[in-house]
XYZ file of C-alpha atoms in Angstrom:
500
model
C 0.013 -0.008 0.009
C 1.412 3.351 -1.043
C 1.723 5.772 1.918
C 3.927 8.466 0.426
C 2.481 11.643 -1.044
C 3.966 14.482 -3.042
C 4.705 17.765 -1.403
C 1.698 20.053 -1.624
C 3.785 22.908 -3.104
C 6.067 22.534 -6.003
C 6.015 22.119 -9.698
C 5.782 18.443 -10.731
C 7.062 17.152 -14.006
C 5.928 13.651 -14.991
C 6.351 11.355 -18.008
C 3.813 8.887 -19.154
C 4.590 5.810 -21.196
C 1.959 4.366 -23.450
C 2.230 0.959 -24.984
C 0.137 -0.928 -27.488
C 1.089 -4.219 -25.802
C -2.197 -5.897 -26.617
C -4.076 -3.818 -24.012
C -7.253 -3.103 -25.788
C -10.356 -1.199 -24.774
C -13.091 -3.172 -26.457
C -16.476 -3.838 -24.897
C -16.858 -5.535 -21.582
C -17.936 -9.116 -21.787
C -20.093 -10.708 -19.091
C -19.851 -14.288 -18.151
C -22.854 -16.463 -17.388
C -23.854 -16.107 -13.779
C -21.691 -13.051 -13.074
C -22.941 -9.738 -11.797
C -23.786 -7.081 -14.428
C -20.847 -4.874 -15.132
C -20.894 -1.713 -13.104
C -20.349 0.334 -16.244
C -24.022 -0.288 -17.023
C -24.865 1.544 -13.793
C -22.009 4.011 -13.967
C -23.068 5.132 -17.394
C -26.063 6.726 -15.808
C -23.770 8.229 -13.176
C -24.882 9.374 -9.760
C -28.459 10.531 -9.982
C -28.573 13.532 -7.719
C -26.386 12.470 -4.760
C -27.096 8.749 -5.057
C -24.784 6.189 -6.773
C -26.307 2.957 -8.182
C -23.806 0.149 -7.928
C -24.457 -3.555 -8.451
C -28.181 -3.010 -8.164
C -28.081 -1.058 -4.880
C -28.233 2.691 -4.166
C -25.664 4.440 -1.992
C -25.904 8.130 -0.918
C -22.823 10.188 -1.753
C -20.936 12.382 0.664
C -17.557 14.079 1.030
C -15.830 10.722 1.372
C -17.001 9.441 -2.015
C -14.027 9.213 -4.360
C -14.875 6.545 -6.973
C -13.614 7.285 -10.521
C -15.330 6.247 -13.744
C -12.400 3.972 -14.520
C -12.720 2.068 -11.310
C -16.527 1.851 -11.522
C -16.202 0.308 -14.971
C -14.206 -2.558 -13.384
C -16.653 -3.449 -10.678
C -18.560 -6.622 -11.518
C -16.174 -7.808 -14.234
C -15.081 -10.737 -12.037
C -12.080 -11.825 -14.164
C -11.427 -14.677 -11.739
C -14.756 -16.241 -12.772
C -14.278 -15.877 -16.543
C -13.429 -19.357 -17.883
C -9.970 -19.745 -19.296
C -8.873 -16.319 -18.171
C -5.311 -16.538 -16.649
C -6.680 -15.510 -13.253
C -9.362 -18.118 -13.484
C -6.759 -20.733 -14.199
C -4.780 -19.850 -11.127
C -7.956 -19.879 -8.969
C -9.014 -23.282 -10.329
C -5.585 -24.734 -9.714
C -5.606 -23.586 -6.076
C -9.145 -24.929 -5.617
C -8.201 -28.259 -7.181
C -5.256 -28.600 -4.821
C -7.285 -27.867 -1.665
C -10.173 -30.095 -2.773
C -7.776 -32.992 -3.387
C -5.458 -32.608 -0.387
C -7.914 -31.706 2.334
C -10.994 -33.883 2.781
C -13.549 -33.871 5.559
C -14.927 -36.773 7.586
C -17.532 -37.666 4.994
C -15.251 -37.591 1.947
C -16.312 -33.989 1.023
C -13.845 -31.136 0.548
C -12.782 -29.600 3.906
C -12.542 -26.123 2.479
C -15.516 -24.296 1.080
C -14.961 -21.648 -1.636
C -16.633 -18.240 -1.967
C -15.778 -16.393 -5.197
C -18.838 -14.181 -5.850
C -19.156 -11.994 -2.740
C -20.018 -8.363 -3.318
C -16.920 -6.067 -3.340
C -18.941 -3.353 -1.693
C -18.392 -3.681 2.102
C -18.758 -1.515 5.152
C -15.799 0.233 6.615
C -16.351 -1.870 9.740
C -15.958 -5.037 7.688
C -12.827 -3.741 5.946
C -11.073 -2.368 8.990
C -12.669 -2.693 12.384
C -13.532 -6.372 12.208
C -9.856 -7.026 11.482
C -8.632 -4.967 14.497
C -7.178 -2.218 12.292
C -6.778 0.864 14.502
C -8.814 3.975 13.783
C -5.634 5.991 13.094
C -3.963 3.295 10.934
C -2.591 4.712 7.611
C -4.337 1.932 5.623
C -7.640 3.677 6.252
C -6.561 6.888 4.433
C -8.967 8.216 1.775
C -5.924 8.688 -0.454
C -5.295 4.886 -0.468
C -8.825 3.486 -0.752
C -11.997 3.828 -2.852
C -14.910 4.968 -0.715
C -18.478 4.754 -1.832
C -19.360 7.035 1.091
C -18.363 7.411 4.767
C -19.727 4.008 5.742
C -19.189 1.883 2.590
C -16.221 1.233 0.339
C -14.827 -1.143 -2.273
C -12.989 -3.812 -0.265
C -9.217 -3.328 -0.019
C -8.690 -7.046 0.669
C -10.720 -10.255 0.756
C -10.069 -10.332 4.494
C -13.034 -8.026 4.766
C -15.268 -11.183 4.679
C -13.325 -13.116 7.288
C -15.364 -12.102 10.325
C -18.775 -12.772 8.648
C -17.797 -16.274 7.479
C -16.383 -17.173 10.893
C -19.561 -15.861 12.493
C -21.536 -18.131 10.199
C -19.759 -21.141 11.749
C -17.218 -21.921 9.039
C -13.863 -23.141 10.102
C -12.143 -23.775 6.740
C -12.705 -21.662 3.627
C -11.205 -19.847 0.648
C -12.425 -16.395 -0.495
C -11.554 -15.135 -4.012
C -12.470 -11.691 -5.360
C -11.511 -8.370 -6.801
C -10.003 -5.802 -4.413
C -9.476 -2.062 -4.825
C -6.642 0.204 -3.826
C -5.476 3.583 -5.067
C -1.943 3.008 -6.203
C 0.925 4.203 -8.411
C 0.980 3.599 -12.171
C 3.481 1.046 -13.478
C 3.544 -2.509 -14.946
C 3.120 -4.120 -11.507
C 0.303 -1.958 -10.030
C -3.344 -1.498 -10.921
C -6.274 -0.003 -8.899
C -8.111 -3.317 -9.152
C -6.483 -6.723 -8.597
C -7.612 -10.146 -7.278
C -6.834 -11.892 -4.011
C -7.331 -15.399 -2.718
C -7.740 -15.761 1.046
C -7.545 -18.916 3.085
C -8.641 -19.522 6.710
C -8.554 -22.651 8.919
C -9.557 -23.065 12.573
C -8.630 -25.934 14.869
C -10.202 -27.256 18.020
C -8.067 -28.693 20.749
C -8.845 -32.209 19.573
C -8.036 -31.471 15.972
C -4.681 -29.753 16.712
C -3.275 -32.165 19.260
C -4.457 -35.473 17.803
C -1.466 -37.634 17.070
C 0.840 -35.566 19.266
C 2.586 -37.366 22.112
C 0.946 -36.472 25.419
C -1.513 -34.305 23.426
C -4.265 -34.821 25.935
C -2.381 -32.729 28.488
C -1.701 -29.793 26.104
C -3.859 -26.670 26.011
C -4.744 -24.116 23.376
C -4.971 -21.115 25.665
C -3.288 -19.546 28.628
C -3.069 -16.096 30.210
C 0.478 -15.034 29.629
C 2.349 -12.273 27.817
C 2.778 -11.384 24.169
C 6.157 -11.924 22.560
C 7.570 -12.014 19.066
C 6.673 -15.681 18.907
C 3.105 -15.877 20.231
C 0.017 -13.990 21.467
C -0.755 -13.442 25.127
C -3.680 -15.928 25.056
C -1.975 -18.796 23.184
C 0.272 -21.480 24.566
C 3.625 -21.891 22.831
C 2.743 -25.516 21.846
C -0.494 -24.497 20.150
C 1.129 -21.543 18.357
C 4.013 -23.653 16.982
C 1.662 -26.388 15.848
C -0.575 -23.890 14.002
C 2.488 -22.250 12.515
C 3.819 -25.584 11.344
C 0.506 -26.578 9.733
C 0.198 -23.169 8.001
C 3.735 -23.318 6.489
C 3.356 -26.939 5.497
C -0.034 -26.196 3.795
C 1.426 -23.249 1.843
C 4.598 -25.122 0.887
C 2.447 -27.826 -0.619
C 0.405 -25.234 -2.463
C 3.320 -23.428 -4.166
C 5.016 -26.761 -4.960
C 1.764 -27.783 -6.684
C 1.783 -24.474 -8.685
C 5.552 -24.133 -9.443
C 6.790 -27.705 -9.296
C 9.170 -29.680 -7.126
C 12.605 -28.508 -6.109
C 11.484 -24.990 -5.267
C 13.539 -22.991 -2.786
C 11.362 -21.346 -0.148
C 12.177 -18.979 2.688
C 10.037 -17.194 5.312
C 10.405 -13.613 6.525
C 8.776 -12.190 9.635
C 6.420 -9.320 8.982
C 3.468 -7.452 10.523
C -0.298 -7.585 9.853
C -2.898 -6.161 12.306
C -5.008 -9.340 12.154
C -2.314 -12.052 12.643
C 0.537 -12.664 15.036
C 3.139 -14.005 14.424
C 3.020 -13.072 10.760
C 5.124 -14.207 7.818
C 5.798 -13.645 4.143
C 6.691 -16.474 1.843
C 9.398 -15.906 -0.770
C 10.361 -18.299 -3.542
C 13.470 -18.533 -5.627
C 12.180 -18.584 -9.166
C 14.611 -18.411 -12.094
C 17.348 -17.224 -9.714
C 15.298 -14.360 -8.184
C 13.665 -14.247 -4.754
C 10.030 -13.237 -5.087
C 7.463 -12.533 -2.435
C 4.300 -14.537 -3.208
C 1.990 -14.308 -0.137
C 1.495 -13.184 3.461
C 0.108 -15.297 6.344
C 0.060 -15.778 10.079
C -1.654 -17.095 13.225
C -5.048 -15.318 13.493
C -5.435 -12.766 16.273
C -7.525 -14.554 18.930
C -9.413 -11.365 19.696
C -10.782 -11.546 16.079
C -11.614 -15.198 16.363
C -13.388 -14.671 19.714
C -15.470 -11.775 18.492
C -16.777 -13.989 15.703
C -18.014 -16.617 18.178
C -15.250 -19.213 17.892
C -13.667 -18.791 21.373
C -12.669 -22.448 21.655
C -10.647 -22.550 18.398
C -7.322 -21.251 17.143
C -6.420 -20.735 13.524
C -4.310 -19.477 10.649
C -4.978 -17.210 7.595
C -3.162 -16.478 4.389
C -3.657 -14.196 1.431
C -2.101 -14.190 -2.033
C -2.449 -12.060 -5.181
C -3.695 -13.927 -8.290
C -2.081 -11.458 -10.672
C 1.255 -11.842 -8.897
C 1.222 -15.609 -9.346
C -0.090 -15.436 -12.956
C 2.585 -12.927 -13.986
C 5.278 -15.220 -12.591
C 3.859 -18.533 -13.873
C 2.812 -17.382 -17.342
C 5.537 -14.778 -17.860
C 3.003 -11.924 -18.287
C 5.015 -8.655 -18.168
C 2.255 -6.057 -17.509
C -0.657 -6.144 -15.113
C -2.868 -4.279 -17.531
C -2.924 -7.192 -19.869
C -5.327 -9.059 -17.555
C -8.074 -6.560 -18.565
C -7.458 -7.020 -22.217
C -10.174 -8.411 -24.463
C -7.836 -8.900 -27.341
C -8.416 -12.372 -28.759
C -4.677 -12.792 -29.287
C -4.150 -12.575 -25.533
C -7.165 -14.576 -24.377
C -6.688 -17.531 -26.764
C -3.250 -18.236 -25.346
C -4.938 -19.479 -22.127
C -7.651 -21.702 -23.646
C -6.092 -24.974 -22.596
C -7.677 -28.392 -22.063
C -5.898 -28.933 -18.801
C -5.681 -26.144 -16.182
C -2.212 -27.398 -15.091
C -0.835 -27.108 -18.612
C 2.242 -24.852 -18.916
C 1.631 -21.600 -20.711
C 4.186 -18.932 -21.701
C 2.722 -15.633 -22.772
C 3.652 -14.463 -26.307
C 3.885 -10.613 -26.680
C 1.345 -9.012 -28.986
C 2.900 -5.802 -30.113
C 6.186 -4.935 -31.832
C 5.839 -1.179 -31.448
C 7.977 0.774 -29.016
C 6.512 2.905 -26.167
C 5.640 6.583 -26.752
C 6.832 8.883 -23.946
C 5.171 12.219 -23.113
C 6.254 14.839 -20.599
C 3.622 16.879 -18.803
C 3.691 19.398 -15.957
C 1.274 21.179 -13.715
C 0.893 23.207 -10.550
C -0.137 21.278 -7.496
C -3.275 22.400 -5.580
C -2.486 24.168 -2.298
C -4.281 21.566 -0.194
C -6.179 18.258 -0.205
C -3.926 16.674 -2.759
C -2.395 13.176 -2.792
C -0.325 11.494 -5.445
C -3.103 8.893 -6.027
C -5.479 11.697 -6.972
C -3.338 12.313 -10.049
C -2.990 8.610 -10.785
C -6.779 8.265 -10.802
C -7.102 11.204 -13.184
C -4.505 9.684 -15.558
C -6.222 6.298 -15.530
C -9.676 7.854 -16.123
C -8.337 10.018 -19.043
C -5.793 7.721 -20.635
C -7.211 4.303 -19.734
C -5.045 1.172 -19.937
C -2.834 2.722 -22.658
C -0.824 4.426 -19.951
C 1.810 1.990 -18.803
C 3.821 4.054 -16.349
C 3.908 7.428 -14.653
C 7.067 8.552 -12.983
C 8.031 11.714 -11.188
C 11.129 13.177 -12.820
C 11.318 16.788 -11.647
C 10.016 19.288 -9.053
C 9.994 23.048 -9.251
C 8.979 25.533 -6.560
C 8.254 29.051 -7.707
C 10.712 31.404 -6.022
C 8.008 34.087 -5.441
C 5.509 31.839 -3.717
C 5.478 29.941 -0.445
C 3.746 26.831 0.721
C 0.888 28.744 2.146
C -0.079 31.004 -0.734
C 0.594 28.780 -3.759
C -3.109 28.167 -4.405
C -3.801 31.878 -4.336
C -0.984 32.678 -6.727
C -1.827 30.103 -9.329
C -4.752 28.042 -10.622
C -5.677 25.160 -8.286
C -6.735 22.866 -11.126
C -4.749 20.786 -13.554
C -3.398 23.108 -16.246
C -2.230 20.591 -18.739
C -3.044 17.105 -19.971
C -1.235 15.914 -23.086
C -1.886 12.238 -23.826
C -0.674 10.944 -27.174
C -1.754 7.545 -28.568
C 0.830 5.522 -30.524
C 0.631 6.385 -34.149
C -0.729 9.910 -33.639
C 2.632 11.755 -33.521
C 4.684 12.935 -36.463
C 7.385 15.427 -37.256
C 6.153 18.700 -38.732
C 7.430 20.011 -42.010
C 9.033 23.427 -42.412
C 5.733 25.003 -43.541
C 4.022 23.607 -40.419
C 6.579 25.219 -38.027
C 5.763 28.938 -37.753
C 7.859 30.975 -35.393
C 6.392 31.013 -31.862
C 6.526 34.053 -29.631
C 8.256 33.496 -26.289
C 8.012 35.873 -23.345
C 10.532 36.205 -20.555
C 13.240 33.863 -19.368
C 13.138 30.135 -19.066
C 10.234 29.272 -16.628
C 12.719 27.301 -14.520
C 15.125 30.219 -14.520
C 17.973 28.118 -15.772
C 19.270 26.665 -18.936
C 17.487 23.565 -20.186
C 14.440 22.334 -22.034
C 11.008 23.803 -21.713
C 7.609 23.653 -23.387
C 5.131 26.415 -24.191
C 2.088 27.237 -26.192
C 2.617 28.408 -29.793
C 0.870 31.796 -29.838
C 0.418 32.244 -33.599
C -2.814 31.230 -35.370
C -3.723 28.789 -36.770
C -1.485 26.762 -34.499
C -2.867 27.895 -31.153
C -3.856 24.334 -30.397
C -0.286 22.972 -30.830
C 2.245 22.368 -28.127
C 5.855 23.031 -28.867
C 9.155 22.106 -27.402
C 12.170 24.464 -27.415
C 15.732 24.105 -26.140
C 17.021 27.123 -24.164
C 20.823 27.554 -24.175
C 20.811 30.481 -21.738
C 20.471 33.221 -24.385
C 17.786 32.164 -26.856
C 15.146 29.588 -27.648
C 16.100 27.296 -30.520
C 14.967 24.196 -32.456
C 11.170 24.385 -32.086
C 9.644 20.892 -32.348
C 5.929 19.930 -32.229
C 4.779 17.579 -29.476
C 1.109 17.289 -30.682
C -0.726 17.340 -33.969
C -3.974 19.054 -35.122
C -6.916 16.689 -35.073
C -5.813 15.052 -31.805
C -4.777 17.834 -29.440
C -7.903 19.937 -29.734
C -7.540 22.264 -26.739
C -4.986 24.819 -25.665
C -2.293 23.158 -23.582
C -0.292 25.284 -21.280
C 2.533 23.436 -19.621
C 4.099 26.221 -17.666
C 1.989 28.892 -16.013
C 3.238 31.810 -13.990
């Protein structure tokens, strides 16, 4: 989860990379039995101050921050679309648990829930998991809130308490989760998680253990790095052993025998002790999941006071990118037949290696704008880019900052516009070099906006080219070598990159 934000004052210079790597827009397809795509509801928008989402109405307030881009993804359920790579991973995990863990009557021990609504209450997403009220993971800048009481789940753990309360003691939950995040090939505001939970009674945990009848699950003691204050050391170590053994079998099933695995201690509010599993795949150590012994306070509040258990969570995209050699997370949303047909296999365990779709290089564009004086987070800009540029934007990276010498942190908003001054997105194939007759002399006023030698960009002030953006090199004495960055017919509005 991204906790860092840009400074609220300063001039930010960012470049965007667009790639035609098979990431197509297309029309959303709906699988049989799946929920209707939220874009059907979002197309109508919020009527008055009410948002219709997945057939329900939610009042909007000052916490609402859902973008059109994210709304269009709600209800797509990629993990339930047959032969989609995420569906293949889900089915392989299900198959493993069904075969390896069988109940007393020959039925699967673990039940699977893969169609739970992604709209949850803030209590389900945070409070039920013992996440403190001041924890940074609650920030509006990191989550998608429907309103002050409802949100799009940030993790499948949001359903843990309800399923435990219903009396379940072994289950898997699969679904789409939503987090505001940076833009690059590894991050997307919507991804998919698979959660696993198992509880043990005293009899189940200690059966087969020497002198197991004398061992206990609980005691009133102290919390250490190795156990909770209510657990005995014997119970904690047995649960930890079962958890690690279960997950080792799972990744061996997915990746094959001979896999090097290591465990790293970590922290989660709802488990203790907690661990991350890393695997050595093709010579590189990769984190694949997080897990731990469930906090007994959570288990007790759900009505399972006489049981102790473990939980784990993994990202389906993470596993699919490793297993199928998929280089970019945006590809999972592609409806390009060239991508999808690569995963139509007769056996879900069949090895698949993704074949790239595009031979064209990336197109890089620089943009810059003044930051608002307040209430700005880095993820606000990422949401704007994703809504405007869609999945054609591969990466956004901060490459420069500029603070105007005549303004301060407190009066920046007063001295300059508080809205985005420039958006210049260029699709592959829409850029070209202008000829001599298309390059009239532009009029430049004042020194370089950065008050130093370098490269800058300004609006061409001569008709009929007022809708063009130009680039000029400044050698300290004069502007030279004007070059077009946009073309008529695509850039239709005036674009001012430097203001002030």
